[in-house]
XYZ file of C-alpha atoms in Angstrom:
210
model
C 0.000 0.000 0.000
C 1.399 3.413 -0.874
C 2.400 5.668 2.003
C 2.752 9.409 1.421
C 5.468 11.521 2.980
C 5.001 14.975 4.522
C 5.753 16.520 1.141
C 2.765 14.698 -0.354
C 0.526 16.671 2.006
C 2.244 20.038 2.231
C 4.627 21.761 -0.141
C 8.084 22.776 0.965
C 8.776 26.199 2.381
C 12.071 27.989 1.806
C 14.375 27.718 4.796
C 13.580 30.099 7.632
C 10.127 31.213 6.569
C 8.692 30.904 10.011
C 6.475 28.785 12.213
C 4.729 25.659 11.074
C 7.557 23.556 9.682
C 9.275 23.383 6.351
C 6.241 22.685 4.213
C 3.495 24.933 2.885
C 0.270 24.387 1.058
C 0.213 24.785 -2.704
C -0.454 28.366 -3.745
C -3.715 29.165 -5.511
C -3.805 31.901 -8.151
C -7.573 32.331 -7.948
C -8.848 35.683 -6.625
C -9.358 35.730 -2.898
C -12.581 37.056 -1.414
C -12.203 39.770 1.261
C -11.973 38.471 4.806
C -15.075 38.778 6.918
C -14.914 41.240 9.785
C -15.450 38.410 12.269
C -14.903 34.690 11.747
C -18.037 32.552 11.463
C -19.117 30.653 14.545
C -18.534 26.902 14.113
C -21.611 24.735 14.060
C -22.033 22.195 16.839
C -20.776 19.398 14.603
C -17.730 21.354 13.390
C -14.331 20.708 14.919
C -11.059 22.593 14.823
C -8.188 20.806 13.118
C -5.011 21.231 15.198
C -1.631 22.029 13.692
C -0.470 18.486 13.043
C 3.143 19.334 12.260
C 5.502 20.595 14.952
C 7.617 23.636 14.218
C 10.885 22.615 12.564
C 13.945 24.732 13.465
C 15.753 26.562 10.688
C 18.955 24.574 11.215
C 17.040 21.326 10.655
C 15.519 22.723 7.456
C 18.990 23.757 6.291
C 20.344 20.283 7.048
C 17.444 18.747 5.131
C 18.414 20.795 2.070
C 22.076 19.807 2.437
C 21.247 16.098 2.663
C 19.016 16.318 -0.405
C 21.780 18.083 -2.340
C 24.283 15.381 -1.362
C 21.804 12.739 -2.468
C 21.438 14.400 -5.882
C 25.223 14.550 -6.197
C 25.439 10.804 -5.561
C 23.128 10.176 -8.503
C 25.369 12.235 -10.775
C 28.324 9.939 -10.086
C 26.833 7.116 -12.138
C 26.393 7.403 -15.880
C 23.376 5.837 -17.591
C 25.252 2.631 -18.434
C 26.415 2.136 -14.852
C 22.908 2.809 -13.533
C 21.507 0.228 -15.936
C 23.954 -2.436 -14.772
C 23.201 -1.511 -11.166
C 19.501 -2.115 -11.748
C 20.320 -5.481 -13.307
C 22.109 -6.574 -10.135
C 19.691 -4.853 -7.754
C 18.908 -7.865 -5.594
C 22.558 -8.536 -4.804
C 23.872 -4.975 -4.732
C 21.137 -3.677 -2.447
C 22.527 -5.876 0.337
C 26.241 -6.046 -0.531
C 27.188 -2.745 -2.171
C 29.282 -0.238 -0.254
C 29.199 2.344 -3.062
C 27.139 5.377 -1.933
C 26.168 6.209 -5.527
C 24.907 2.692 -6.232
C 22.934 2.692 -3.005
C 21.402 6.061 -3.881
C 20.198 4.720 -7.228
C 18.913 1.464 -5.753
C 17.046 3.260 -2.963
C 14.505 4.543 -5.488
C 14.079 1.326 -7.448
C 10.427 0.253 -7.449
C 11.033 -3.447 -7.022
C 9.949 -5.620 -4.066
C 12.367 -5.513 -1.165
C 15.113 -3.446 -2.820
C 14.608 -0.163 -0.967
C 14.218 -2.073 2.310
C 17.504 -3.868 1.639
C 19.152 -0.494 1.090
C 17.643 0.877 4.306
C 19.135 -2.088 6.186
C 22.507 -2.139 4.409
C 25.203 -1.173 6.967
C 27.026 0.900 4.331
C 24.079 3.114 3.368
C 25.069 6.761 3.963
C 23.060 9.472 5.694
C 21.754 11.302 2.593
C 20.293 8.079 1.172
C 18.683 7.165 4.491
C 17.293 10.686 4.715
C 15.520 10.316 1.374
C 14.260 6.850 2.282
C 12.764 8.234 5.490
C 11.316 11.597 4.427
C 11.678 11.847 0.651
C 8.708 12.319 -1.668
C 7.506 8.929 -2.846
C 4.221 7.395 -3.901
C 5.373 3.861 -3.176
C 7.459 4.065 -0.013
C 6.590 1.296 2.425
C 6.357 2.388 6.085
C 8.692 -0.503 6.915
C 11.347 1.132 4.724
C 10.917 4.475 6.469
C 11.160 2.780 9.873
C 14.300 0.884 8.852
C 15.923 4.105 7.643
C 15.161 5.874 10.927
C 16.550 2.921 12.912
C 19.793 2.798 10.900
C 22.973 3.801 12.817
C 23.859 6.221 10.004
C 20.517 8.024 10.048
C 21.091 11.781 10.451
C 19.700 13.547 13.492
C 17.884 16.034 11.236
C 16.015 13.151 9.599
C 14.817 11.923 12.968
C 13.697 15.406 13.970
C 11.688 15.820 10.757
C 10.019 12.432 11.171
C 9.189 13.195 14.790
C 7.728 16.595 13.866
C 5.398 14.805 11.434
C 4.445 11.965 13.787
C 0.748 12.933 13.683
C 0.536 13.135 9.866
C -0.704 10.238 7.715
C 1.668 7.250 7.909
C 4.051 8.991 10.278
C 2.317 7.863 13.494
C 3.527 4.382 12.604
C 7.070 5.671 12.251
C 7.527 8.644 14.547
C 5.792 7.098 17.521
C 7.458 3.697 17.230
C 10.780 3.970 15.427
C 12.014 7.309 16.726
C 12.036 6.476 20.474
C 14.169 3.381 19.845
C 16.387 4.777 17.069
C 20.067 4.961 18.066
C 20.543 8.568 16.930
C 17.436 10.082 18.493
C 18.524 13.200 20.426
C 17.719 13.551 24.114
C 15.232 16.391 23.709
C 13.162 14.282 21.300
C 13.278 11.403 23.785
C 12.036 13.865 26.415
C 9.081 14.761 24.189
C 8.315 11.114 23.481
C 8.481 10.221 27.171
C 6.172 13.134 27.984
C 3.683 11.644 25.511
C 3.816 8.338 27.384
C 6.374 6.358 25.386
C 7.954 3.802 27.714
C 10.911 3.077 25.419
C 11.925 6.729 25.471
C 11.441 6.929 29.235
C 13.623 3.866 29.808
C 16.375 5.235 27.575
C 16.341 8.506 29.498
C 16.616 6.640 32.799
C 19.589 4.706 31.421
C 21.315 7.896 30.301
C 20.775 9.431 33.729
C 22.580 6.571 35.500
């Protein structure tokens, strides 16, 4: 089943454009009606939709852009012929390759199990794991996103972005389960998870305090 990423719901904001995270809704060029002097009173059956995405600090947004740029650079290292041969050996290379460029190419291959193999490959670098966890994809399996977050090479910024989106679409299954147990989850995120009742995060904090 396809699992959208945050970018499938909200469009990206330029770095540092303020509260509400790094994504914004798609702009509409249609004329806008003047605002009413007072907002309408909600009907009894109406409900207010809370802000589902936590604010993402500017430095995390900047790191997200850097990781994406590094990922694009990895793709450029392989010419078309090399990429073709990499696809032909996808099953083997996804588990055995230590070449960052090959792993970047394989991470986006729409074939059963390949992206999960890449997410679990010990040699997979941070930029590739970042894209596996939070990149735009119509086919990304939540298991792949969870594996990327749990990887020892997963960047801290990736974990922060996933945690900020833990209440959006498929992210409850990732942010609220994978992040508290991920090896690179920072202490302040563990604090937040523990405050929300996560026992794994609470236990890790107790261990750190010893």
